[in-house]
Coordinates of C-alpha atoms and ligand atoms in Angstrom, one line a residue:
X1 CA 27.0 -53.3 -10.8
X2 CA 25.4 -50.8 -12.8
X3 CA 25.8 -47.0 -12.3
X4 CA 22.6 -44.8 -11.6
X5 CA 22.0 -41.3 -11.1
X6 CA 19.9 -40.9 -8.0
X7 CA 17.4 -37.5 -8.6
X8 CA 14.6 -36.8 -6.1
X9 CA 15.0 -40.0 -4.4
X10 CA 14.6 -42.3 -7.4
X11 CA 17.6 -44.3 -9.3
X12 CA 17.1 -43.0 -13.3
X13 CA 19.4 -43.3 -16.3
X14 CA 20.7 -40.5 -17.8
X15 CA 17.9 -38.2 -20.2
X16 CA 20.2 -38.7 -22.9
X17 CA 20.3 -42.6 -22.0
X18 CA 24.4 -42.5 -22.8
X19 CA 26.6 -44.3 -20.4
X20 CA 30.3 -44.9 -19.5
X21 CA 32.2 -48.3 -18.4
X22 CA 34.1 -48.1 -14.9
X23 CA 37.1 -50.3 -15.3
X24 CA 39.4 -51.7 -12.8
X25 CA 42.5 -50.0 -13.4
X26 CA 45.0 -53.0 -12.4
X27 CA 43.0 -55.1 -14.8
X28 CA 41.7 -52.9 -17.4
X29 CA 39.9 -56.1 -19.5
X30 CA 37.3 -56.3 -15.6
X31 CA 35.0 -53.6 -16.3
X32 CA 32.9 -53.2 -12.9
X33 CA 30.0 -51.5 -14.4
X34 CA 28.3 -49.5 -16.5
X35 CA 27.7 -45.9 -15.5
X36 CA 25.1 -43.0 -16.3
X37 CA 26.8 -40.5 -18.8
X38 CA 24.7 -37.3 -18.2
X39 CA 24.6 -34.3 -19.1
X40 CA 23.2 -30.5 -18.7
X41 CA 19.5 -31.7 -18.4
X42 CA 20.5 -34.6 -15.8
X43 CA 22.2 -32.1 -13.8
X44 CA 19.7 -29.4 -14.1
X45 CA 16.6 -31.9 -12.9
X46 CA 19.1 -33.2 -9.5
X47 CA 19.5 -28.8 -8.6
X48 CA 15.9 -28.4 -9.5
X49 CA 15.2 -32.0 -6.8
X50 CA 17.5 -30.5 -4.1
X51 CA 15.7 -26.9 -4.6
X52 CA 12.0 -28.3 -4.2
X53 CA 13.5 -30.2 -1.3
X54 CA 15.4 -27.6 1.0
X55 CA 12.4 -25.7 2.6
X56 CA 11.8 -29.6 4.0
X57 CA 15.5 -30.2 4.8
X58 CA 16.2 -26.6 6.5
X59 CA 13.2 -27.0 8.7
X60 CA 14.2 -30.1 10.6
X61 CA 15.9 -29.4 13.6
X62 CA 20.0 -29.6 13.7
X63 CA 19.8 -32.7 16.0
X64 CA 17.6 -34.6 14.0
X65 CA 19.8 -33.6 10.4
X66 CA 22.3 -35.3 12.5
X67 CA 20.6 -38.2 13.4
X68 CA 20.7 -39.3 9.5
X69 CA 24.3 -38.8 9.6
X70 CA 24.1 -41.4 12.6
X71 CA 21.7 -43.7 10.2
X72 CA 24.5 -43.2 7.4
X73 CA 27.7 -44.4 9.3
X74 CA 25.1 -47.5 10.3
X75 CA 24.3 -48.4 6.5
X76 CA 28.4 -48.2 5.7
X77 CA 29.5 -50.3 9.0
X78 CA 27.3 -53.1 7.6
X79 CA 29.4 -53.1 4.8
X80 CA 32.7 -52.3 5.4
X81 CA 34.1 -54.7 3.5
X82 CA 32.2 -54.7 0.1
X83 CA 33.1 -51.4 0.2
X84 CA 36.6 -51.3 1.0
X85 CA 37.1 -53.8 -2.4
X86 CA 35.3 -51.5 -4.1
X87 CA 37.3 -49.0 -3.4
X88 CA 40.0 -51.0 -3.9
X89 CA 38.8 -52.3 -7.1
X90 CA 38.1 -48.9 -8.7
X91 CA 40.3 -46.9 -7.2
X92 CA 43.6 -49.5 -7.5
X93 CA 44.4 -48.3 -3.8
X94 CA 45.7 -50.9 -1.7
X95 CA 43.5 -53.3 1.1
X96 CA 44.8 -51.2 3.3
X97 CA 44.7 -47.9 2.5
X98 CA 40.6 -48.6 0.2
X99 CA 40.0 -49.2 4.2
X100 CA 41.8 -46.4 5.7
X101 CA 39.8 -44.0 3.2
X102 CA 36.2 -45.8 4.4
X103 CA 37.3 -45.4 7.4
X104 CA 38.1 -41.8 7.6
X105 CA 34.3 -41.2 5.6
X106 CA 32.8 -43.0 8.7
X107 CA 35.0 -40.4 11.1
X108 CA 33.9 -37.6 9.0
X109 CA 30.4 -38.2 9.4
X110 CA 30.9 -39.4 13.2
X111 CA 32.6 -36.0 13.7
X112 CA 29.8 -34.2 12.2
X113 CA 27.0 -36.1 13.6
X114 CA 28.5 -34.8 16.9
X115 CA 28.5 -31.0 16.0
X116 CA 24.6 -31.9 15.8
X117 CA 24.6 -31.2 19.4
X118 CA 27.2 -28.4 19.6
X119 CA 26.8 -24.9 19.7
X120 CA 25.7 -23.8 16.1
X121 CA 26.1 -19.9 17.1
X122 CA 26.9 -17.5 19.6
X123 CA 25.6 -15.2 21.9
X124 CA 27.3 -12.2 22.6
X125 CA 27.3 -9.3 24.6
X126 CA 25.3 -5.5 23.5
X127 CA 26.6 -2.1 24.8
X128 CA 23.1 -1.7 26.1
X129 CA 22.0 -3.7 29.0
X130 CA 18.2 -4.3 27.8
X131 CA 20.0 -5.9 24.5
X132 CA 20.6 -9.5 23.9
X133 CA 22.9 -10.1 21.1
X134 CA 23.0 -13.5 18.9
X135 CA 24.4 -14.7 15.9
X136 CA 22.8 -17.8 14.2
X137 CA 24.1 -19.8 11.3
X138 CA 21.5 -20.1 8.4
X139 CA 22.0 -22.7 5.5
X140 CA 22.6 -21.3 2.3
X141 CA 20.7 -23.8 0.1
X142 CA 21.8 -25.9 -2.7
X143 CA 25.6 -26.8 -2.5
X144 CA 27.3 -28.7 -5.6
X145 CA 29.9 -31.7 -4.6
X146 CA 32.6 -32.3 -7.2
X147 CA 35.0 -34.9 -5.7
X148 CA 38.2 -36.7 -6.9
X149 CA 38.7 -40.5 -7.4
X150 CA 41.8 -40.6 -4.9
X151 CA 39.6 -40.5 -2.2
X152 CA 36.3 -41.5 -3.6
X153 CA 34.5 -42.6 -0.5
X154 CA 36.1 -39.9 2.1
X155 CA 36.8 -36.9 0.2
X156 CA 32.5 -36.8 -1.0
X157 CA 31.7 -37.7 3.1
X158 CA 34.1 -34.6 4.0
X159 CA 31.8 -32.3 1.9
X160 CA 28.3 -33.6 2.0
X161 CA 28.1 -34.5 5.8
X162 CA 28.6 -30.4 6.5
X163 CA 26.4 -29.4 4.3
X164 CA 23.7 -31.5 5.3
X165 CA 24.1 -30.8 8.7
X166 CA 23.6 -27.2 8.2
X167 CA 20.3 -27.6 6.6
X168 CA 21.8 -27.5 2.6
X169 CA 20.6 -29.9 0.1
X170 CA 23.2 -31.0 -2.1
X171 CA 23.9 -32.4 -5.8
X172 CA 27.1 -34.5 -6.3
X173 CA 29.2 -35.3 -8.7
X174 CA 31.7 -38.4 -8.0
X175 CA 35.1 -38.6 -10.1
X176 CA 34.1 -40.6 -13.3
X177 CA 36.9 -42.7 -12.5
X178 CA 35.4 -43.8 -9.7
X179 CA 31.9 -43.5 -10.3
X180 CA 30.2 -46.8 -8.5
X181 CA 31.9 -45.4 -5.0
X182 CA 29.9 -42.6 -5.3
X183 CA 27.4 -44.5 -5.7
X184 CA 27.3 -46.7 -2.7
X185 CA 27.7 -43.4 -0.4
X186 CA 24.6 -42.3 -1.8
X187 CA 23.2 -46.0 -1.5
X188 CA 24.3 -45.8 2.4
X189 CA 22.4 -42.5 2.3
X190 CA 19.2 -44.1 0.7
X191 CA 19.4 -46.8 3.4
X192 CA 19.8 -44.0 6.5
X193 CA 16.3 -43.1 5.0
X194 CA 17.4 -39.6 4.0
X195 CA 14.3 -37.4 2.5
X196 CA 13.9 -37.5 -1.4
X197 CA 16.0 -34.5 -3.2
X198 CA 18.1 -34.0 -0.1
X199 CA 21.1 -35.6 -1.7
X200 CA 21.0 -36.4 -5.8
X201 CA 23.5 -37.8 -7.6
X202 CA 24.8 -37.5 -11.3
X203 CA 27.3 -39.4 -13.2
X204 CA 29.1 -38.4 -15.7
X205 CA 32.4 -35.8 -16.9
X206 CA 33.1 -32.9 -15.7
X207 CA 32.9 -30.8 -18.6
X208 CA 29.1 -32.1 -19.4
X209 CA 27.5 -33.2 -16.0
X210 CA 30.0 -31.2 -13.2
X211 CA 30.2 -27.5 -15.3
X212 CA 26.2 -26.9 -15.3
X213 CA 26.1 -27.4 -11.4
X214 CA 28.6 -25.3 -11.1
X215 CA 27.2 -22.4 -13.6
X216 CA 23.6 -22.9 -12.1
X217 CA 22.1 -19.5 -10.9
X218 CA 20.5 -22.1 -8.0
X219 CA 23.7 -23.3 -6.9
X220 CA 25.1 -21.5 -3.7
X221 CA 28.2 -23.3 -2.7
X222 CA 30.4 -25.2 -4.6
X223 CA 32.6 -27.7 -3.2
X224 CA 35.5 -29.0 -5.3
X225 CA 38.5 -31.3 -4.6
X226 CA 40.3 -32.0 -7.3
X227 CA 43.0 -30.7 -9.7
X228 CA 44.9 -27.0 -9.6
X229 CA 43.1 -26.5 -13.6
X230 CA 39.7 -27.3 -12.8
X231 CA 39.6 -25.8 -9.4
X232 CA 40.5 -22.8 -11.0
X233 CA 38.2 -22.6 -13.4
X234 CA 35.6 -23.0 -11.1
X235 CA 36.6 -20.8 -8.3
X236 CA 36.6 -18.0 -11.5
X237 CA 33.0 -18.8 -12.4
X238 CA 32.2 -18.4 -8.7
X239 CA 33.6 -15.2 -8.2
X240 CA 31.3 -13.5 -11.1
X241 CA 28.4 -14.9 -9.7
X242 CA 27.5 -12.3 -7.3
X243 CA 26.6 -14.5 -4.2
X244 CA 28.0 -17.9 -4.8
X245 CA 30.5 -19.4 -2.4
X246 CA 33.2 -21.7 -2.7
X247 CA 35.9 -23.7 -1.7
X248 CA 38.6 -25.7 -3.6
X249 CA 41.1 -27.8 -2.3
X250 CA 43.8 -28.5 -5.3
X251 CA 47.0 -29.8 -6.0
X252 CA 50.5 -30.0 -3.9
X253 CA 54.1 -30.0 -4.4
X254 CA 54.9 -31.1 -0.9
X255 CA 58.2 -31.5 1.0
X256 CA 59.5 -33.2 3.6
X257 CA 62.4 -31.3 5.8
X258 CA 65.5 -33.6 6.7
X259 CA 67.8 -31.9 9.1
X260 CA 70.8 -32.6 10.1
X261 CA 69.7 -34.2 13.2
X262 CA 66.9 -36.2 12.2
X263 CA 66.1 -39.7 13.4
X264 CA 66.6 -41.3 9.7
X265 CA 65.2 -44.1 10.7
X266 CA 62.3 -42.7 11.1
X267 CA 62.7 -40.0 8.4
X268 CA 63.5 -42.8 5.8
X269 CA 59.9 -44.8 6.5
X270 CA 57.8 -41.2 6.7
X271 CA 59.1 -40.3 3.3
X272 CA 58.3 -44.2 1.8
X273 CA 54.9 -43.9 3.0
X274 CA 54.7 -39.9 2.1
X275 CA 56.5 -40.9 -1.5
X276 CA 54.2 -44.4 -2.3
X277 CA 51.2 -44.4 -0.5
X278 CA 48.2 -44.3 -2.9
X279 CA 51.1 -45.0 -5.7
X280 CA 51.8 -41.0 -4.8
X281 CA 48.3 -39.9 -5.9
X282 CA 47.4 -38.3 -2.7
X283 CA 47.6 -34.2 -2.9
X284 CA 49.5 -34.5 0.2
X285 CA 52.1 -37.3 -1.1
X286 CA 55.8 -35.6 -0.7
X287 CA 57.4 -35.6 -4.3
X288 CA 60.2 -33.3 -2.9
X289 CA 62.3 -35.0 0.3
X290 CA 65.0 -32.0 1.2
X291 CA 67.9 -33.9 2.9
X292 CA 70.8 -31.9 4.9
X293 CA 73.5 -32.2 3.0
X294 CA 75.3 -34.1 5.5
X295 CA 72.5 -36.7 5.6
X296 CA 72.5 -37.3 1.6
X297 CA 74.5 -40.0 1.2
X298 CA 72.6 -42.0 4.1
X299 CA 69.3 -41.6 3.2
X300 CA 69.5 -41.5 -0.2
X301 CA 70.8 -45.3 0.6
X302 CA 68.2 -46.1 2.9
X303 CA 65.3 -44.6 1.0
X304 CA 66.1 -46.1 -2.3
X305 CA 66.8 -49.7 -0.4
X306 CA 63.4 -49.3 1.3
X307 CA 61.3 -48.3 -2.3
X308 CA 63.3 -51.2 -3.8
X309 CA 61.3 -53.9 -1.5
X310 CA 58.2 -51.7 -2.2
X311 CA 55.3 -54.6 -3.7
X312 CA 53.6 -54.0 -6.6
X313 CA 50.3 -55.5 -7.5
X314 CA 46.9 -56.3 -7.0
X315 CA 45.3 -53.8 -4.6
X316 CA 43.1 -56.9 -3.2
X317 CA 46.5 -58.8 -2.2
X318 CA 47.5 -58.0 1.1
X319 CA 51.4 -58.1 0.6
X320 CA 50.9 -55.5 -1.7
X321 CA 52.3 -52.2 -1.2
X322 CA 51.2 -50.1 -4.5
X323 CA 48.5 -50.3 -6.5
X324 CA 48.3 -49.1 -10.6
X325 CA 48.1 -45.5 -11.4
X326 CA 44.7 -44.9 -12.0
X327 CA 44.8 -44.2 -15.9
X328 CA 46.5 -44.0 -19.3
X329 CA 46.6 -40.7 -19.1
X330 CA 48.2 -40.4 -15.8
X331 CA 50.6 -43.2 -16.9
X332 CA 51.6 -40.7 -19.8
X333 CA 51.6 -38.0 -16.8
X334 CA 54.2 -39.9 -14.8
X335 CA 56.2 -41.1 -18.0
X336 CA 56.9 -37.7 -19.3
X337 CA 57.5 -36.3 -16.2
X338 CA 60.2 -39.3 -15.1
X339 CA 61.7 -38.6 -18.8
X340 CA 61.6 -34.4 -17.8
X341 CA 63.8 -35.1 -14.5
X342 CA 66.1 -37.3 -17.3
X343 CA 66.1 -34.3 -19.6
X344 CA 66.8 -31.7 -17.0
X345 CA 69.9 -33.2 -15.3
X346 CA 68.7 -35.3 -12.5
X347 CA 71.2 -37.9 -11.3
X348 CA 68.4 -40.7 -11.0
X349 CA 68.8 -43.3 -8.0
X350 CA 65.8 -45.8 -9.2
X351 CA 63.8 -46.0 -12.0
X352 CA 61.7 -49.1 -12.1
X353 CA 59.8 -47.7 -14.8
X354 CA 56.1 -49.5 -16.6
X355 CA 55.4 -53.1 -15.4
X356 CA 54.4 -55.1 -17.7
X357 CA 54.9 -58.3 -17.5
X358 CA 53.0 -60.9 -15.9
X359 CA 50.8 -60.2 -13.1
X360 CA 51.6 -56.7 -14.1
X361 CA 50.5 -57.1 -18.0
X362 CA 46.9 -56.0 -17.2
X363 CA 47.4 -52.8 -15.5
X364 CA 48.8 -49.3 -15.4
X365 CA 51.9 -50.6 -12.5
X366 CA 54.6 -48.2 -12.8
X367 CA 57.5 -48.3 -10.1
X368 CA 59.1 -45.6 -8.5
X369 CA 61.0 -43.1 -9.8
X370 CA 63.9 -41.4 -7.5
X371 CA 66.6 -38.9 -8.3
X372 CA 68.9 -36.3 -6.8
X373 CA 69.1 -32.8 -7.9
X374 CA 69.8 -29.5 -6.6
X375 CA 67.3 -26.9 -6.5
X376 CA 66.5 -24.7 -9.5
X377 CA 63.7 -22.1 -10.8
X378 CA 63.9 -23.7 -13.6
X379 CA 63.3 -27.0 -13.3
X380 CA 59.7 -28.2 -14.2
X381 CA 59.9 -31.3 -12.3
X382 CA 60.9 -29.9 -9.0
X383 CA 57.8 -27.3 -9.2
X384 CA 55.1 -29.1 -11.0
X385 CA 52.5 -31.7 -9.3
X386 CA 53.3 -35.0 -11.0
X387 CA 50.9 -37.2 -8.8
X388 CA 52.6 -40.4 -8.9
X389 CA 55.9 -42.3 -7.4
X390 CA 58.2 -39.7 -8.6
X391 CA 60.3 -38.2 -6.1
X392 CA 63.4 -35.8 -5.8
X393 CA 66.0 -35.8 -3.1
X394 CA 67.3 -32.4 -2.9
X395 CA 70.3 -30.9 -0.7
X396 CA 70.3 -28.2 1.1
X397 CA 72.8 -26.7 3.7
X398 CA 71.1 -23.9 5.9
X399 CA 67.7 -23.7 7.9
X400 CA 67.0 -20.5 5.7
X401 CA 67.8 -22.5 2.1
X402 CA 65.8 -24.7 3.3
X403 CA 62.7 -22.4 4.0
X404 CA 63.5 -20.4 0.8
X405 CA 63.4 -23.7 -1.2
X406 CA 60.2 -25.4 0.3
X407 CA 58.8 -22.3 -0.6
X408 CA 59.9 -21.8 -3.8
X409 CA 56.6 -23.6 -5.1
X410 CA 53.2 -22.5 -6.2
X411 CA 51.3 -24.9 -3.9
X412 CA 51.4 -25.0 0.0
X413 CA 49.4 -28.0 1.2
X414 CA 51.0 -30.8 3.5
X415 CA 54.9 -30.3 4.7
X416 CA 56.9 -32.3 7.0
X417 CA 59.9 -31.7 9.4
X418 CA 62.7 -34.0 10.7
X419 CA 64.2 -33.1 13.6
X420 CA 65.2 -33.7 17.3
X421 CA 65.3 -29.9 18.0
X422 CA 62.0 -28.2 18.7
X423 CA 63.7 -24.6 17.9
X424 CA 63.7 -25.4 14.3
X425 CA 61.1 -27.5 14.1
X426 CA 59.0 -24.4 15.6
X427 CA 61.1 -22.0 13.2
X428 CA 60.5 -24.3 10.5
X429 CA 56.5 -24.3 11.2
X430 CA 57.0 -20.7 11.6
X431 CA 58.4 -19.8 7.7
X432 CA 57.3 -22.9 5.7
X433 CA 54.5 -21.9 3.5
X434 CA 51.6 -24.9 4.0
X435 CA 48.5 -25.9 5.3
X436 CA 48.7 -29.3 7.0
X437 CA 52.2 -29.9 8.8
X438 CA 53.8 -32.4 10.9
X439 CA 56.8 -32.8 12.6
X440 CA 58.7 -36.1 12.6
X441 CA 55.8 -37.8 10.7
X442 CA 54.9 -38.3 7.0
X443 CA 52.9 -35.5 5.1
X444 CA 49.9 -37.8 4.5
X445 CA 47.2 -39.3 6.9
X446 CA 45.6 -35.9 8.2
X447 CA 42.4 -37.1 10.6
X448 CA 39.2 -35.5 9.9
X449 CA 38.8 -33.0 12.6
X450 CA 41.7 -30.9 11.6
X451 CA 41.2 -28.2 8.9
X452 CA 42.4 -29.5 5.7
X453 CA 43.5 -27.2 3.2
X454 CA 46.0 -25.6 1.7
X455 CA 48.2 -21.8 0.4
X456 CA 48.6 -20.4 -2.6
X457 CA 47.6 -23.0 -5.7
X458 CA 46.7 -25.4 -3.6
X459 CA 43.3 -24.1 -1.9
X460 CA 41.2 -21.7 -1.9
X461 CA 41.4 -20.1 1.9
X462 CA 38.4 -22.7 3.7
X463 CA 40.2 -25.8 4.6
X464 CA 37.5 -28.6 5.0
X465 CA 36.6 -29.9 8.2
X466 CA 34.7 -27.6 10.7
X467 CA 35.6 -24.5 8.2
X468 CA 33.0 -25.9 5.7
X469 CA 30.5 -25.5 8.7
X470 CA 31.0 -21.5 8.0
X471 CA 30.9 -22.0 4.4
X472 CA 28.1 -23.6 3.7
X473 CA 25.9 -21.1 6.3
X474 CA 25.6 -17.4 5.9
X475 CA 26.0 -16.4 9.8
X476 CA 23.2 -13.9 10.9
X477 CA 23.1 -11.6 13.7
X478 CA 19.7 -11.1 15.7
X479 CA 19.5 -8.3 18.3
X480 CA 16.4 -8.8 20.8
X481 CA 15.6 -5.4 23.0
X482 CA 14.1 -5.9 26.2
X483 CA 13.4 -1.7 26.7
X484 CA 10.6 -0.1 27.1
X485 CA 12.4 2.6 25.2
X486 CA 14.7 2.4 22.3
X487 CA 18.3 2.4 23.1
X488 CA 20.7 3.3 20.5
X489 CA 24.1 1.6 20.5
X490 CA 27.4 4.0 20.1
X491 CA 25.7 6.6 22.0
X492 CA 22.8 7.1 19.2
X493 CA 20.0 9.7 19.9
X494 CA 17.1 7.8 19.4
X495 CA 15.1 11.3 20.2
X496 CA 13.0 12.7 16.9
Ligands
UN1_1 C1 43.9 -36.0 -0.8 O1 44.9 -36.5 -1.2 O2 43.2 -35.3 -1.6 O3 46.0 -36.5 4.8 C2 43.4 -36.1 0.6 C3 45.8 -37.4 3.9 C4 44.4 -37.9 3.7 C5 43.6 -37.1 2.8 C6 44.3 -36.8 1.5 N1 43.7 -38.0 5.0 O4 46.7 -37.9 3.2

């Protein structure tokens, strides 16, 4: 499969004519294609495309914007499965969960498809009685997608679908890790018909192909999921631009709560799937499980018992449990940071570390990493994003050290809370500083019609799901008098 951009409705190699491999990261020698490397001038030519082709786009109706949406979740149904492997196969995320993240782009657009037909404004009321009072939602124009390989078939559907339903064209940029999935959404977007320049597509880094859609002076909206640096970065460039708009949705250093009461039965299998799921690349995997003190002893047994029978492999087997990291570089991540805990006193519980042998030879398999330590300030590994299986059980002994050290990060995104006692599980909602909570369930698997997004580093203040509708639209009031006369609100003269 060869890797494409896609500019005013026609597949074209980059200008420069450069491309990059896409590799399967649990077996780096399979390389699944060969991708468009592009750069200012490709990215340029897809803004220029989804400029010349909003006027179009903006004057259809809402219903039939949404109708395409309908078209698109069509085109991916009929091929579910080539796409889960993909996903699978580019990604390294297990059967499973390659499926779960197709499946939660089909709900995304679903969802959206249905606002097609909702209210998409407001009437409200006038002090004056010959006054009829509306506001209306107007799209801004072209919106930039920069999406992250974790979730390289969702994450894109979670920002495209809004902006397209509001009337916005949009150029994307899929992870280059994970290039040939962002491919196929566009390929299921090509098959629901969509108008030429409506969505366009370029391959390619961030740096060379992401940075000039960002910087363009046509570029309304930028839409970013991806790391705490990058998002930052961006969301700075945005705020000197006079008018452009933005949202980022960045990293996490997410707990889950373990109280003294908690069903550890449960509490044990919510932080194994919080922990491991997506090898602990999600930015809502848990990396920090706070256990009651009282409860240490027996989870910490259970939970490291449970990762033990955790299976390693081949995302395409189905007895697997965790895929590869997706990189070298984020092998080096996880290995310095398992080698951190070491250096900075963490009594470690399991430590599987690389696999290499075997089945495992071909790929970036590492196992998981657990340890106990108490809380401090100044431990890196207890406040930095590591994004892999690397976890830390930490004590505490009160409801408020508890609070005070969930907080004690600079990330707020997904938190979860063990208990049988809905007073502190509504005390603990109450103080814990996050975005997506749950109580008695892991910190993962959010469904698409909740706002995602997180605090402090780890978002930017517009969560996605319905949020983005706002976002992406500049909301316009329009006040219709019905007088013969003018009439002035807050008691106005209108006499000259
Ligand atoms: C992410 O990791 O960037 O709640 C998104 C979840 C998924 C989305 C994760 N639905 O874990």
């Amino acid at each position: 499969m060869n890797g494409k951009n896609y500019i005013a409705g026609s597949w074209v190699e980059a200008v420069g004519g450069a491309r990059f491999e896409s590799r399967n990261p649990a077996r780096f020698d399979q390389v699944l294609g060969a991708v468009a490397l592009s750069n200012r001038e490709d990215a340029e030519q897809a803004v220029a495309a989804a400029k010349t082709a909003f006027p179009y786009w903006r004057g259809l109706s809402r219903v039939k914007r949404g109708e395409y949406l309908d078209r698109f979740v069509e085109a991916i149904k009929a091929q579910t499965d080539e796409i889960t492997r993909l996903v699978a196969s580019e990604a390294g995320k297990a059967y499973n969960e390659a499926k779960a993240d197709v499946v939660e782009g089909i709900h995304m657009a679903q969802y959206m498809f249905g606002h097609a037909r909702l209210s998409s404004g407001q009437v409200v009321p006038s002090e004056i009685a010959e006054k009829d009072a509306y506001m209306f939602r107007k799209p801004k124009g072209v919106v930039a997608v920069i999406s992250p390989w974790n979730f390289p078939f969702a994450i894109p559907i979670w920002l495209i679908t809004p902006a397209l339903l509001e009337g916005n064209t949009v150029v994307f940029k899929p992870s280059g890790n994970t290039p040939l999935v962002g491919e196929k959404i566009v390929e299921c977007f090509e098959r629901a018909e969509l108008p030429p320049g409506v969505l366009n597509l370029v391959h390619g880094t961030g740096e060379d192909a992401g940075w000039p859609m960002v910087t363009h002076p046509d570029v309304e909206v930028v839409l970013f999921t991806g790391s705490y640096d990058v998002g930052s970065r961006i969301k700075e460039a945005c705020v000197k631009d006079y008018r452009k708009m933005y949202a980022c949705e960045m990293g996490g250093k997410n707990a889950m709560i373990i109280c003294q009461d908690a069903d550890l039965d449960l509490a044990v299998r919510a932080a194994i799937l919080s922990a491991f799921k997506t090898t602990g690349q999600r930015c809502t995997s848990a990396s920090r499980l706070l256990v009651h003190e009282s409860r240490m002893e027996e989870f910490a047994a259970a939970f490291v018992a449970m990762a033990r029978r955790i299976v390693i492999g081949d995302p395409l087997d189905p007895q697997v449990f965790m895929g590869p990291l997706i990189s070298e570089s984020a092998m080096k991540k996880v290995d310095f940071y398992n080698l951190l805990a070491k250096q900075e006193g963490a009594q470690v519980l399991l430590d599987g570390g690389r696999l290499e042998e075997g089945a495992h030879r071909q790929g970036y398999f590492f196992s998981p990493f657990i340890y106990r330590m108490a809380h401090r300030k100044d431990a890196r590994v207890l406040h930095e994003e590591v994004f892999g299986p690397h976890v830390a059980l930490i004590p505490f002994r009160t409801l408020e050290e508890a609070v005070t050290i969930h907080n004690d990060v600079e990330y707020g995104l997904a938190c979860s809370v063990f208990t049988e006692d809905y007073r502190i599980a509504r005390r603990l909602r109450e103080e814990c500083e996050f975005g997506v909570g749950y109580w008695n369930l892991p910190t993962i698997g959010a469904e698409v019609h909740l706002p995602f997004g997180g605090l402090k580093k780890s978002g930017t203040g517009v969560p996605a799901s319905w949020p983005l509708l706002d976002l992406v639209t500049h909301k316009v009031a329009w006040t219709v008098g019905y007088s013969h006369e003018i009439k002035m609100a807050q008691g106005l003269s209108a006499d000259v």
